[in-house]
Amino acid sequence: MKVVEVFKVAPSSESNELPTQTTLPLTFFDIFWLRVPPVQRIFFYEFPHPTSLFFDTLLPKLKHSLSLALAHFFPLAGHLTWPLHSQNPIVTYKTGDTVSLTVAESHADFNHLAGTDLSEAREIHHLLPHLTISHDQANVLALQVTLFPNSGFSIGITSHHAVLDGKTSTSFIKSWAYLCREQQQSPFSLPPELSPFYDRKVVQDPNHLDQKYLSDLLKQDGANNRSLLVWDSQVPEDATRGVFHLSRSDIEKLKQIVVSKKKGNSSNLRLSTFVLSVCYAWVCRVRAEETKNKRVMLGLNVDFRGRLEPAVPTTYFGNCVGPRFAIVETSEILGEDGFTVAVDAVNESLEKLKEEGLSGAENWSIMTLDGEDQRKLRWLP
């Protein structure tokens, strides 16, 4: 792969709502993810056209629409810091801040990398941009566009989880796509369903969960540790990636397995496509790993925007997700009825969510650490 150029893209000055300088404090939902490794995503697009068309037409359009999108999502161009004078970490943005956009060219097999067949995970690592993170400061977002001449291109995204969750990240990507498509029109506004909401007051924290999480973080690796460095999470060299497709027929078969095992007592169970596919993946992974641990854990990320009282707007910028856990004995999930056991455990966890809400959230930071007798599979819906 050859790096063609690295651009620094600033939020468009065409926006009248772009502040010259602002800070955004982290809530307890954000602090929970402070030292979690960045989230990485790759999107592949077919583009069977000459290289000149990409660089002369498409790339300028991508850059301009990115600048327009950043005018709405300006914290993404800022930095995460934890100043000594601030109790909580904050996101700072000022005029002149930018997002790094790397443009590269690769002669690898586009169809192979974008396909669903099993392949070595490291084959796509070079398509992902590096996010600069130090003890004192962290970038929020880094982007990379990689052209595969006459075949297609990819967009790699690396983002800091303490600043945005999956919903906010997806909203930004959709906004970028919307403005890329509509940029011939003016003004460059977003529809209500994409316009970010920034007021932190809607996330109430009467139990001071933010201070509980910060206290736990400050104690890690020494006293008063205010470092922003994330946990080391290296992908094994022999890791394999692939896409597995469950058809409608497959989902129905999984549903019938549960119904038959329950002998008619499954009416109260949540047998959605999501639950069935997640449980199937969980069981397959546990069996494939042949784990020796006594218990296994499945972590589910739950969006709390519509579950808090009062509800948080769906376009809220930041994190508003928290974990739910399903824990079962390894021997049970490896048994003949392992799939049904998994479905029961996930249903129980989701049912308790209705009653408990944020109850027990003070223990989230502890439960996310892998115990010696547990093996965790985190599922990000």
XYZ file of C-alpha atoms in Angstrom:
381
model
C 0.000 0.000 0.000
C 1.218 3.517 -0.835
C 0.202 6.591 1.129
C -0.609 9.289 -1.417
C -1.236 12.206 0.929
C -2.397 13.028 4.447
C -4.933 15.853 4.606
C -5.987 17.870 7.644
C -9.706 18.540 7.245
C -11.262 21.298 9.343
C -14.970 21.862 9.974
C -16.378 24.084 7.248
C -16.353 27.799 8.021
C -19.550 28.083 5.955
C -21.519 27.086 9.052
C -22.883 29.932 11.175
C -23.292 27.622 14.175
C -19.654 26.528 14.437
C -18.203 27.768 17.755
C -14.737 29.309 17.885
C -13.946 27.430 21.083
C -15.889 25.093 23.344
C -15.550 22.237 25.804
C -17.715 19.171 26.256
C -17.476 17.359 29.613
C -17.592 13.575 29.725
C -20.555 11.977 31.494
C -20.407 8.667 33.341
C -21.499 6.933 30.123
C -18.370 8.340 28.433
C -15.942 7.823 31.316
C -16.805 4.129 31.385
C -15.017 3.798 28.002
C -12.077 6.135 28.729
C -9.314 3.528 28.445
C -11.025 1.115 26.086
C -9.129 0.751 22.765
C -10.491 2.810 19.838
C -13.326 1.490 17.702
C -12.378 0.633 14.113
C -14.740 0.266 11.157
C -14.231 -0.281 7.432
C -16.693 0.394 4.623
C -16.083 -0.939 1.109
C -17.507 0.681 -2.036
C -17.325 -0.531 -5.624
C -15.740 2.010 -7.989
C -14.763 0.333 -11.297
C -13.516 3.559 -12.852
C -10.156 5.086 -13.825
C -7.879 6.368 -11.084
C -8.045 9.873 -12.533
C -11.809 10.013 -11.961
C -11.315 9.147 -8.300
C -8.670 11.801 -7.632
C -10.198 14.509 -9.824
C -13.867 14.096 -8.925
C -14.711 11.750 -6.065
C -11.933 12.602 -3.604
C -12.587 16.387 -3.677
C -16.264 15.646 -3.115
C -15.478 13.381 -0.152
C -13.193 15.999 1.392
C -15.656 18.858 0.961
C -18.613 16.915 2.345
C -16.444 15.729 5.255
C -15.696 19.351 6.099
C -19.417 20.130 5.969
C -20.236 17.167 8.215
C -17.562 18.162 10.738
C -19.181 21.586 11.022
C -22.122 19.774 12.616
C -19.997 17.198 14.479
C -17.205 19.626 15.423
C -16.083 17.770 18.613
C -14.733 15.047 16.305
C -12.045 17.507 15.202
C -11.134 18.301 18.799
C -9.093 16.562 21.469
C -9.780 14.574 24.609
C -7.864 15.872 27.644
C -7.917 15.531 31.437
C -6.522 18.808 32.790
C -5.436 19.024 36.413
C -7.974 21.802 36.998
C -10.847 19.642 35.697
C -12.480 16.956 37.788
C -13.687 15.128 34.680
C -11.974 14.555 31.331
C -13.223 16.945 28.651
C -13.386 17.244 24.881
C -12.012 20.573 23.689
C -12.537 22.155 20.288
C -11.164 25.426 18.939
C -10.912 27.014 15.523
C -8.091 25.391 13.589
C -8.632 21.873 14.922
C -8.773 19.221 12.205
C -9.347 15.553 11.464
C -6.591 13.534 9.804
C -7.659 12.063 6.450
C -5.126 9.665 4.942
C -5.469 8.904 1.232
C -3.753 5.713 0.101
C -3.606 3.420 -2.905
C -3.481 -0.365 -2.782
C -3.100 -3.056 -5.420
C -4.459 -5.789 -3.168
C -7.461 -7.832 -4.303
C -10.449 -5.586 -3.550
C -13.037 -8.357 -3.959
C -11.099 -10.595 -1.578
C -10.830 -7.952 1.140
C -14.442 -6.840 0.753
C -15.755 -10.398 0.506
C -17.189 -12.762 3.089
C -14.705 -15.631 2.817
C -12.362 -16.462 5.681
C -9.116 -14.520 5.519
C -6.290 -13.374 7.762
C -7.448 -10.410 9.840
C -4.131 -8.618 9.410
C -4.838 -8.241 5.671
C -7.160 -5.316 6.388
C -5.192 -3.658 9.189
C -3.396 -1.353 6.757
C -6.785 0.028 5.675
C -7.370 1.462 9.161
C -5.915 4.812 10.253
C -3.903 5.294 13.430
C -5.508 7.389 16.171
C -2.947 9.446 18.087
C -3.285 8.948 21.855
C -0.783 10.053 24.499
C -0.814 10.327 28.291
C -2.065 13.912 28.106
C -4.179 14.132 24.959
C -6.085 11.980 22.504
C -7.461 12.667 19.068
C -11.125 11.818 18.659
C -11.289 10.644 15.038
C -9.002 9.534 12.208
C -10.049 8.588 8.662
C -8.437 6.774 5.754
C -9.641 6.438 2.165
C -7.875 3.680 0.231
C -8.287 3.370 -3.531
C -8.111 0.007 -5.282
C -7.613 1.135 -8.913
C -10.445 0.192 -11.275
C -12.146 -1.834 -8.521
C -13.295 0.182 -5.537
C -12.264 2.051 -2.426
C -12.576 1.684 1.322
C -13.152 4.160 4.123
C -11.469 3.223 7.386
C -12.618 4.928 10.568
C -10.899 4.897 13.958
C -12.714 6.707 16.773
C -12.283 7.179 20.514
C -15.014 5.318 22.380
C -15.000 7.770 25.300
C -16.340 10.482 22.985
C -18.902 8.687 20.846
C -20.790 5.412 20.827
C -21.952 3.355 17.869
C -25.139 5.349 17.385
C -23.323 8.682 17.270
C -20.622 7.246 15.013
C -23.218 5.904 12.594
C -25.093 9.209 12.654
C -21.882 11.009 11.661
C -21.243 8.571 8.809
C -24.816 8.964 7.572
C -24.472 12.752 7.774
C -21.252 12.655 5.760
C -22.978 10.506 3.135
C -26.040 12.776 3.107
C -23.955 15.918 2.582
C -21.827 14.209 -0.064
C -25.001 13.436 -1.970
C -26.746 16.785 -1.379
C -23.833 19.238 -1.342
C -24.973 20.952 -4.534
C -27.800 22.401 -2.478
C -27.537 25.224 0.055
C -27.727 25.732 3.001
C -25.766 22.691 4.089
C -28.133 21.662 6.854
C -28.940 18.203 8.160
C -32.399 16.713 8.620
C -33.595 16.562 12.255
C -32.922 12.827 12.536
C -29.209 13.432 11.855
C -28.633 16.722 13.695
C -26.540 16.082 16.837
C -27.844 17.127 20.268
C -25.118 18.357 22.638
C -26.793 19.346 25.925
C -25.159 17.189 28.625
C -27.801 18.135 31.199
C -30.163 15.490 29.806
C -27.902 12.755 31.233
C -28.650 12.888 34.940
C -26.284 11.308 37.438
C -27.812 11.541 40.944
C -25.636 8.683 42.215
C -22.394 10.317 41.018
C -21.397 7.381 38.860
C -18.883 9.583 37.066
C -16.879 9.993 40.275
C -17.077 6.273 41.017
C -15.670 5.411 37.576
C -13.002 8.115 37.802
C -11.951 6.825 41.210
C -11.483 3.346 39.739
C -9.464 4.758 36.822
C -7.242 6.885 39.042
C -6.263 3.808 41.050
C -5.178 1.765 38.042
C -1.420 1.334 37.627
C -0.535 3.636 40.501
C -2.011 6.499 42.472
C -3.709 9.445 40.748
C -3.220 7.976 37.278
C -4.734 10.537 34.905
C -3.196 8.976 31.802
C -5.376 8.777 28.699
C -3.468 5.820 27.268
C -5.852 2.980 26.427
C -5.510 -0.653 27.434
C -3.299 -2.772 25.236
C -5.449 -5.029 23.077
C -3.377 -6.654 20.363
C -5.083 -8.819 17.748
C -3.376 -12.239 17.578
C -1.164 -12.627 14.520
C -3.107 -15.701 13.417
C -6.556 -14.104 13.841
C -9.058 -14.913 11.098
C -11.990 -12.810 9.935
C -15.051 -13.745 7.938
C -18.722 -12.955 7.464
C -21.283 -15.615 8.304
C -24.771 -15.247 6.915
C -27.823 -16.644 8.674
C -30.780 -16.862 6.294
C -34.408 -16.473 7.264
C -34.642 -20.273 7.119
C -31.660 -20.609 9.484
C -33.243 -18.237 11.997
C -36.517 -20.167 11.853
C -34.665 -23.435 12.530
C -32.963 -21.901 15.568
C -36.314 -20.660 16.809
C -37.841 -24.116 16.474
C -34.980 -25.632 18.473
C -35.915 -23.423 21.426
C -39.660 -23.961 21.002
C -39.278 -27.749 20.896
C -36.999 -27.803 23.946
C -39.418 -25.635 25.902
C -42.381 -27.840 24.976
C -44.766 -24.938 24.501
C -43.403 -22.774 27.333
C -41.611 -20.310 25.088
C -44.337 -17.691 24.646
C -42.674 -15.293 27.094
C -39.240 -15.610 25.536
C -37.745 -12.956 23.298
C -36.907 -14.970 20.149
C -35.904 -12.132 17.865
C -33.399 -12.506 15.054
C -30.913 -10.579 17.182
C -31.245 -12.827 20.241
C -31.143 -16.048 18.227
C -28.129 -15.061 16.126
C -26.162 -13.695 19.102
C -26.799 -16.826 21.155
C -25.818 -19.055 18.256
C -22.547 -17.140 17.825
C -21.929 -17.333 21.581
C -22.384 -21.108 21.725
C -20.246 -21.654 18.617
C -17.410 -19.576 20.029
C -17.414 -21.287 23.419
C -17.378 -24.709 21.785
C -14.653 -23.735 19.323
C -12.382 -22.355 22.040
C -12.786 -25.402 24.287
C -12.467 -23.100 27.289
C -11.525 -24.530 30.680
C -13.164 -21.721 32.646
C -16.066 -22.571 34.935
C -18.340 -19.865 33.596
C -18.705 -17.887 30.390
C -20.024 -14.364 29.977
C -21.765 -12.626 27.094
C -21.623 -8.839 27.133
C -24.421 -6.919 25.419
C -24.291 -3.166 24.837
C -27.657 -1.535 25.461
C -28.703 1.900 24.210
C -30.178 3.815 27.169
C -31.393 6.858 25.218
C -35.006 5.735 25.318
C -34.724 3.943 28.657
C -33.841 6.852 30.948
C -36.367 9.064 32.692
C -36.681 11.560 31.178
C -35.653 10.049 27.855
C -32.513 11.269 26.091
C -32.951 12.511 22.485
C -32.108 9.876 19.902
C -29.579 12.232 18.280
C -27.689 12.853 21.542
C -23.955 13.198 20.795
C -21.746 11.007 22.950
C -22.113 7.735 24.771
C -25.430 6.583 26.114
C -24.825 2.841 26.159
C -24.149 0.467 28.990
C -23.445 -3.233 29.400
C -25.744 -6.095 30.238
C -24.297 -9.483 31.029
C -25.480 -13.048 30.571
C -23.440 -15.533 32.632
C -23.826 -19.311 32.525
C -21.910 -22.379 33.590
C -19.579 -23.536 30.835
C -20.732 -27.130 31.264
C -24.319 -26.090 30.528
C -23.550 -24.158 27.357
C -21.411 -27.065 26.131
C -24.224 -29.522 26.834
C -26.912 -30.833 24.517
C -29.235 -27.952 25.405
C -26.504 -25.316 25.250
C -28.285 -23.117 22.722
C -31.485 -23.022 24.778
C -29.455 -22.270 27.909
C -27.879 -19.315 26.104
C -31.274 -17.998 24.950
C -32.640 -18.262 28.503
C -29.644 -16.375 29.920
C -29.905 -13.530 27.409
C -33.666 -13.248 27.924
C -33.218 -13.096 31.682
C -30.622 -10.342 31.345
C -32.806 -8.255 29.020
C -35.924 -8.755 31.149
C -34.099 -7.508 34.243
C -33.157 -4.410 32.275
C -36.813 -3.323 32.260
C -36.924 -3.420 36.055
C -33.387 -2.410 36.975
C -32.470 0.296 34.468
C -29.210 1.762 35.765
C -29.404 -0.164 39.022
C -26.045 -1.820 39.566
C -24.262 0.592 37.217
C -21.814 1.384 40.021
C -20.339 -2.076 39.398
C -20.017 -1.824 35.615
C -16.355 -0.860 35.709
C -15.594 -3.916 37.832
C -17.670 -6.415 35.854
C -16.086 -5.497 32.538
C -12.748 -6.825 33.736
C -12.281 -10.467 32.792
C -12.308 -12.692 35.848
C -10.159 -15.800 36.127
C -13.179 -18.074 35.919
C -15.008 -16.285 33.115
C -14.664 -15.904 29.374
C -16.385 -12.963 27.765
C -17.748 -12.395 24.286
C -18.817 -8.799 23.784
C -21.513 -8.302 21.201
C -22.024 -4.823 19.800
C -25.442 -4.623 18.124
